[in-house]
mmCIF file of C-alpha atoms and ligand atoms in Angstrom:
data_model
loop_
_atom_site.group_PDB
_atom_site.id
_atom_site.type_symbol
_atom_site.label_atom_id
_atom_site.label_comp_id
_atom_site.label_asym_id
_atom_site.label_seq_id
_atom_site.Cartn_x
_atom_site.Cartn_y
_atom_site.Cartn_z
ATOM 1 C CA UNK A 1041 152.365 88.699 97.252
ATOM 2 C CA UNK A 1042 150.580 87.633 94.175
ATOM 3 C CA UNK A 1043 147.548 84.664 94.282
ATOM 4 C CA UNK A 1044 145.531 83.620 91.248
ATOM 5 C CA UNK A 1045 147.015 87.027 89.586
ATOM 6 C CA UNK A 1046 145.830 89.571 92.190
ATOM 7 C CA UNK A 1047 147.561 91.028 94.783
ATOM 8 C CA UNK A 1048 146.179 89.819 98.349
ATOM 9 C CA UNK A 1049 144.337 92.953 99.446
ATOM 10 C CA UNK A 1050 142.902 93.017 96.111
ATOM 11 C CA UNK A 1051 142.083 89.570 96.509
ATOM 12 C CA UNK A 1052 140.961 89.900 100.422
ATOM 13 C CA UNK A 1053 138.001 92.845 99.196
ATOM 14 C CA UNK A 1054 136.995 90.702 96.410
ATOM 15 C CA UNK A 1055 136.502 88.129 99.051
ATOM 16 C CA UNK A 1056 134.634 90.111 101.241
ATOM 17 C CA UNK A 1057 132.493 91.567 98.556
ATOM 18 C CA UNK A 1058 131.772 88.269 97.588
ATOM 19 C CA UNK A 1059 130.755 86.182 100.156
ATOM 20 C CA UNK A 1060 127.265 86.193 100.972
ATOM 21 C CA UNK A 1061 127.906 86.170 105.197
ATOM 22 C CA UNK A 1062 127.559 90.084 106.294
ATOM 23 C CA UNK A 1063 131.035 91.331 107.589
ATOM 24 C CA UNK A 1064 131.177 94.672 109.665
ATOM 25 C CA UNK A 1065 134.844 95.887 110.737
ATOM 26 C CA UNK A 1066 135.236 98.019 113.838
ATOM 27 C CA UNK A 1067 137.889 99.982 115.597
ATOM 28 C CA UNK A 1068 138.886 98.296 118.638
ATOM 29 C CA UNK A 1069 138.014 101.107 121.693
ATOM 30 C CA UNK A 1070 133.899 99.094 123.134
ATOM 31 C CA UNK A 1071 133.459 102.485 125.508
ATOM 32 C CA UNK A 1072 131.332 104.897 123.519
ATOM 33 C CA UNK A 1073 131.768 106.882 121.308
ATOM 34 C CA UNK A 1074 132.957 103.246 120.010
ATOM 35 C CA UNK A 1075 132.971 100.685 118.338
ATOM 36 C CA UNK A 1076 133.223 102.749 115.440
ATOM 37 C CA UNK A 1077 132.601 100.998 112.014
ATOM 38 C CA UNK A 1078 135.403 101.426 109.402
ATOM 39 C CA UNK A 1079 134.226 98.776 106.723
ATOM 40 C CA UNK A 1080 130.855 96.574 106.045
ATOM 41 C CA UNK A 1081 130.687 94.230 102.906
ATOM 42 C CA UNK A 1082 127.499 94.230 100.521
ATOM 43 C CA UNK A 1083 125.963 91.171 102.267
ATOM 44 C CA UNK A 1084 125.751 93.623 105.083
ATOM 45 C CA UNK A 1085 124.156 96.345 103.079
ATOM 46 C CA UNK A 1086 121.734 94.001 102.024
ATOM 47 C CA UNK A 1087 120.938 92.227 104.944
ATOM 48 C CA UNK A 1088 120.449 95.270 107.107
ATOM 49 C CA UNK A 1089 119.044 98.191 104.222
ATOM 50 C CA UNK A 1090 121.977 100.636 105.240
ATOM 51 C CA UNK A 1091 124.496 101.520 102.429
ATOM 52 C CA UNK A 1092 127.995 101.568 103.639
ATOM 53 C CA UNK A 1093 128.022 105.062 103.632
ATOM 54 C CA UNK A 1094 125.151 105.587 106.111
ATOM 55 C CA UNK A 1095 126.842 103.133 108.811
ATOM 56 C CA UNK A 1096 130.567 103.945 108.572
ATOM 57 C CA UNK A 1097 131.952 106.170 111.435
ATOM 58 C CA UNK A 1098 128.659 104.899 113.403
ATOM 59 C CA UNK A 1099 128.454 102.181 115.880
ATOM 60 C CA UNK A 1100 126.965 98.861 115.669
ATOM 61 C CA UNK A 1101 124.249 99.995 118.215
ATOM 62 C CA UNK A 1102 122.592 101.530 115.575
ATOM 63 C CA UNK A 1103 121.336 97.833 115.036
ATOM 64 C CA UNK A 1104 119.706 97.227 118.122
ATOM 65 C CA UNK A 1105 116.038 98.126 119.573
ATOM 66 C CA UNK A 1106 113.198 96.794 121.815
ATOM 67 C CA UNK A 1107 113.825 93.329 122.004
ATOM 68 C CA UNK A 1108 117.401 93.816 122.149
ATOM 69 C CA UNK A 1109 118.623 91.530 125.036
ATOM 70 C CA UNK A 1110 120.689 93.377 127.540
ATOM 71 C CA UNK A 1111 122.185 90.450 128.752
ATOM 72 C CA UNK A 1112 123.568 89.269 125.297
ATOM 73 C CA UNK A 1113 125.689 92.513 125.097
ATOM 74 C CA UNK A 1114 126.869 92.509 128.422
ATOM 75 C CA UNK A 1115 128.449 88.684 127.855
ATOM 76 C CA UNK A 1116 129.113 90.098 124.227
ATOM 77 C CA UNK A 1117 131.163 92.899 126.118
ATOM 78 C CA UNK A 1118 132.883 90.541 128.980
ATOM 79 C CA UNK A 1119 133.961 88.062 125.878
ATOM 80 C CA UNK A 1120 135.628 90.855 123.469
ATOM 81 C CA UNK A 1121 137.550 92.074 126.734
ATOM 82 C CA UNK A 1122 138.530 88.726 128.542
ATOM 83 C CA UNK A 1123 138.727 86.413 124.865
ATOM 84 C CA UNK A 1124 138.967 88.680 121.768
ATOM 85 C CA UNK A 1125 135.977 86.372 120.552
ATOM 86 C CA UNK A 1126 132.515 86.357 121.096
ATOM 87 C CA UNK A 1127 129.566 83.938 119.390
ATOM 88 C CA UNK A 1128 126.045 84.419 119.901
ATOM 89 C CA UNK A 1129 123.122 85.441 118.824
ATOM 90 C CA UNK A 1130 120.452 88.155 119.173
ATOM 91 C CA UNK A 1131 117.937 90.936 117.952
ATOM 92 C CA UNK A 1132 118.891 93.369 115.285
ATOM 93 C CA UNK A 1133 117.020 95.603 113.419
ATOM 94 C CA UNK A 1134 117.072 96.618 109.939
ATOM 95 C CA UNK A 1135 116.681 100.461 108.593
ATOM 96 C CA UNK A 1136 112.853 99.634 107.751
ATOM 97 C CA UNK A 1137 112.684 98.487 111.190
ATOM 98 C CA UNK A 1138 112.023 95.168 111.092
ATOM 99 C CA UNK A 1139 113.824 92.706 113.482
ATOM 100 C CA UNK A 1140 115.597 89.612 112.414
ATOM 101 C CA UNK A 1141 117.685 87.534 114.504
ATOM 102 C CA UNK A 1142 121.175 87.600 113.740
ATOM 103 C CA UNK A 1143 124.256 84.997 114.775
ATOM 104 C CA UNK A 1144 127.492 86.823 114.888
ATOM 105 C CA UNK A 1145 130.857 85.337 115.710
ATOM 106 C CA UNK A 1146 133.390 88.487 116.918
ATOM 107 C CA UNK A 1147 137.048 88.412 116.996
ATOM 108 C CA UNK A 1148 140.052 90.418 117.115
ATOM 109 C CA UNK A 1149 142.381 91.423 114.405
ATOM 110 C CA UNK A 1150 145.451 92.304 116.532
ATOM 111 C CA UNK A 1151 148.602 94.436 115.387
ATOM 112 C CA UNK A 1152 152.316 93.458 115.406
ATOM 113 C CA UNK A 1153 152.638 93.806 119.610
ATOM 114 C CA UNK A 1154 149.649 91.635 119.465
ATOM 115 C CA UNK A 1155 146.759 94.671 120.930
ATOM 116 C CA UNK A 1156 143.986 94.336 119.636
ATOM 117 C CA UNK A 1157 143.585 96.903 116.592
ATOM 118 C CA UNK A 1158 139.623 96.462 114.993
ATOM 119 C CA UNK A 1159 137.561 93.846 115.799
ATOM 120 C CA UNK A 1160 135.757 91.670 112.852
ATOM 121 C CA UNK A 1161 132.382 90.398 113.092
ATOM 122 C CA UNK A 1162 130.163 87.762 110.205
ATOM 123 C CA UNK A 1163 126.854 87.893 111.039
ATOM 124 C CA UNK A 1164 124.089 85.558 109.569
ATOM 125 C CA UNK A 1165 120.172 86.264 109.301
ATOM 126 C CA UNK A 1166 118.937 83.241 110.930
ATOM 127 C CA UNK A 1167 115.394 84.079 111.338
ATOM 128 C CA UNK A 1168 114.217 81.398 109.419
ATOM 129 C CA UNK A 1169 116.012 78.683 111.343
ATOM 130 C CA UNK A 1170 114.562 80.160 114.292
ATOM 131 C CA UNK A 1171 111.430 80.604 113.699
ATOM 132 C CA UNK A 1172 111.629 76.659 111.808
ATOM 133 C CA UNK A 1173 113.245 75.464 115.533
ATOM 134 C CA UNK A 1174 109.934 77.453 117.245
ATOM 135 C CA UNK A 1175 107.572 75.520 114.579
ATOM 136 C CA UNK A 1176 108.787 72.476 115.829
ATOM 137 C CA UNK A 1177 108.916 72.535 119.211
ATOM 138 C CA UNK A 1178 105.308 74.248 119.029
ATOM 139 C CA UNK A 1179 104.642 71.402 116.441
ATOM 140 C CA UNK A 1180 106.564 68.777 119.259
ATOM 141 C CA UNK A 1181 104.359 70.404 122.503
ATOM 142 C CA UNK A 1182 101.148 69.670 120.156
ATOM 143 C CA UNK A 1183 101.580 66.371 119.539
ATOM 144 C CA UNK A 1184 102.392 65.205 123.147
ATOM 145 C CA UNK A 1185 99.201 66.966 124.326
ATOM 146 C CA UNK A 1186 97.055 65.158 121.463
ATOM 147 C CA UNK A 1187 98.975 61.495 122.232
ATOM 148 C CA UNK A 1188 98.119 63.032 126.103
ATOM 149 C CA UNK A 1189 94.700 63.445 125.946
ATOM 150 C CA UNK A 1190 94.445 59.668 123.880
ATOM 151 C CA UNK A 1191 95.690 58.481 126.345
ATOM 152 C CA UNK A 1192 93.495 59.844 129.093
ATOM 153 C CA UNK A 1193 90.434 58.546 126.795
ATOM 154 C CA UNK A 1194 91.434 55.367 126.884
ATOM 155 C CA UNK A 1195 92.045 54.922 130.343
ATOM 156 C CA UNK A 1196 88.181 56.439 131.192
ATOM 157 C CA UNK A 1197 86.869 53.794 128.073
ATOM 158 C CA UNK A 1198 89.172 50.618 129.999
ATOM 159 C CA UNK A 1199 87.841 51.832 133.390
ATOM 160 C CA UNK A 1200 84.173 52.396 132.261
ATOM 161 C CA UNK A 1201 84.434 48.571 130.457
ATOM 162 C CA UNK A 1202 85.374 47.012 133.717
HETATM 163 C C1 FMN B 1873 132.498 94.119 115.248
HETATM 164 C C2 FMN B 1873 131.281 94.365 116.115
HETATM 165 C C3 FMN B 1873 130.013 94.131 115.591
HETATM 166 C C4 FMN B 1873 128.881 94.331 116.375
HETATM 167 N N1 FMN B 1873 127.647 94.110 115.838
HETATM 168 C C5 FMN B 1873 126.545 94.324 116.598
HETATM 169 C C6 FMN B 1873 125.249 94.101 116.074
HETATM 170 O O1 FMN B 1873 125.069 93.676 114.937
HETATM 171 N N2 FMN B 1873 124.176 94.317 116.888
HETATM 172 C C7 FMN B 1873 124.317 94.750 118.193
HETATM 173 O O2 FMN B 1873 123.319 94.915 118.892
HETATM 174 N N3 FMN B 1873 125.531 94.984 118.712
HETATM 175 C C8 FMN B 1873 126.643 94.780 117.960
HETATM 176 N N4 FMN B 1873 127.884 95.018 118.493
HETATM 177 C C9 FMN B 1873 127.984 95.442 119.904
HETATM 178 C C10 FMN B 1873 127.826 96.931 120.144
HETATM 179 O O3 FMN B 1873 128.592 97.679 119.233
HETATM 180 C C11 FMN B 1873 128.340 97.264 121.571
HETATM 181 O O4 FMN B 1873 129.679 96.825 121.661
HETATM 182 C C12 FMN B 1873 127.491 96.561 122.614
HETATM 183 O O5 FMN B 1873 126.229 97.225 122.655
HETATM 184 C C13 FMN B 1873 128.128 96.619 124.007
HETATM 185 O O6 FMN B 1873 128.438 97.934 124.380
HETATM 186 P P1 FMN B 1873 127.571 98.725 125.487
HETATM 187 O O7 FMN B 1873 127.706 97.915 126.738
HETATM 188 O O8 FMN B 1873 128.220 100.068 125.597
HETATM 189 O O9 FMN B 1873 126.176 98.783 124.965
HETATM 190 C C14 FMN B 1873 129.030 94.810 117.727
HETATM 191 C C15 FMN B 1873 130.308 95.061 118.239
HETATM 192 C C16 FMN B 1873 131.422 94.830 117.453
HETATM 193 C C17 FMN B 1873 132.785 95.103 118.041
#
């Protein structure tokens, strides 16, 4: 099938290459050696420092370090096995080694009998939103402690005036 004059798996990488949402492609077996990868897109190169090259036939564990939450890849785990689709977010780290928080959404790209053949996940850097959301609510506690402590001034200055 033609669209816009390219054939749709021409048009599908263009796509991919295009789009600025980092898309890694894996075979479908979780239990290591797997999830191999068998395809990541630029915005993937360039959010994480690896070329494609240096990633592909690797796992996404690569990724992960200290602050990796165990708990995040255990429900990441259950959901690919029990739903073919997993959102959520946690702590990657790039090839420089610094940690950013990543949201990924993860589902399955099944075959004709319908098993589940490679599994496709976008992921988005959204440190900034993060640590915006932490500014606030640090920003939020701040504020009720200063409106807090007015408060308790005023009482003492009405008691003291009686
Ligand atoms: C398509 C896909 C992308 C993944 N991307 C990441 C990732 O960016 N960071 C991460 O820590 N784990 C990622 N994972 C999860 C790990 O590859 C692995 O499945 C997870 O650690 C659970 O396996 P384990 O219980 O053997 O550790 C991804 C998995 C898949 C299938």
């Amino acid at each position: 099938m033609r669209v816009g004059g390219k054939n749709v798996p021409g048009l599908c990488e263009a796509a991919l290459t295009a789009i600025t949402e980092a898309v890694v492609i894996t075979e479908a077996v979780l239990t290591r050696p797997g999830p191999t990868i068998v395809y990541v897109n630029p915005a993937f190169e360039a959010m994480t420092g690896y070329a494609a090259d240096e990633v592909i036939g690797r796992t996404p564990r690569m990724l992960q370090g200290r602050a990796t939450d165990r708990d995040v890849l255990d429900r990441l785990r259950e959901g690919l096995e029990q739903h073919g689709y997993f959102h959520g977010e946690a702590i990657n780290y790039r090839k420089d080694g610094t940690p950013y928080v990543v949201e990924w959404v993860i589902s399955a790209i099944r075959g004709e009998d319908d098993d589940v053949t490679h599994w496709v996940a976008a992921q988005r850097d959204i440190t900034v939103h993060r640590a915006s959301a932490d500014h606030q609510r640090a920003l939020y506690a701040d504020v009720v402690q200063q409106i807090r402590s007015t408060t308790s001034k005023l009482r003492d200055l009405v008691e003291r005036a009686r």
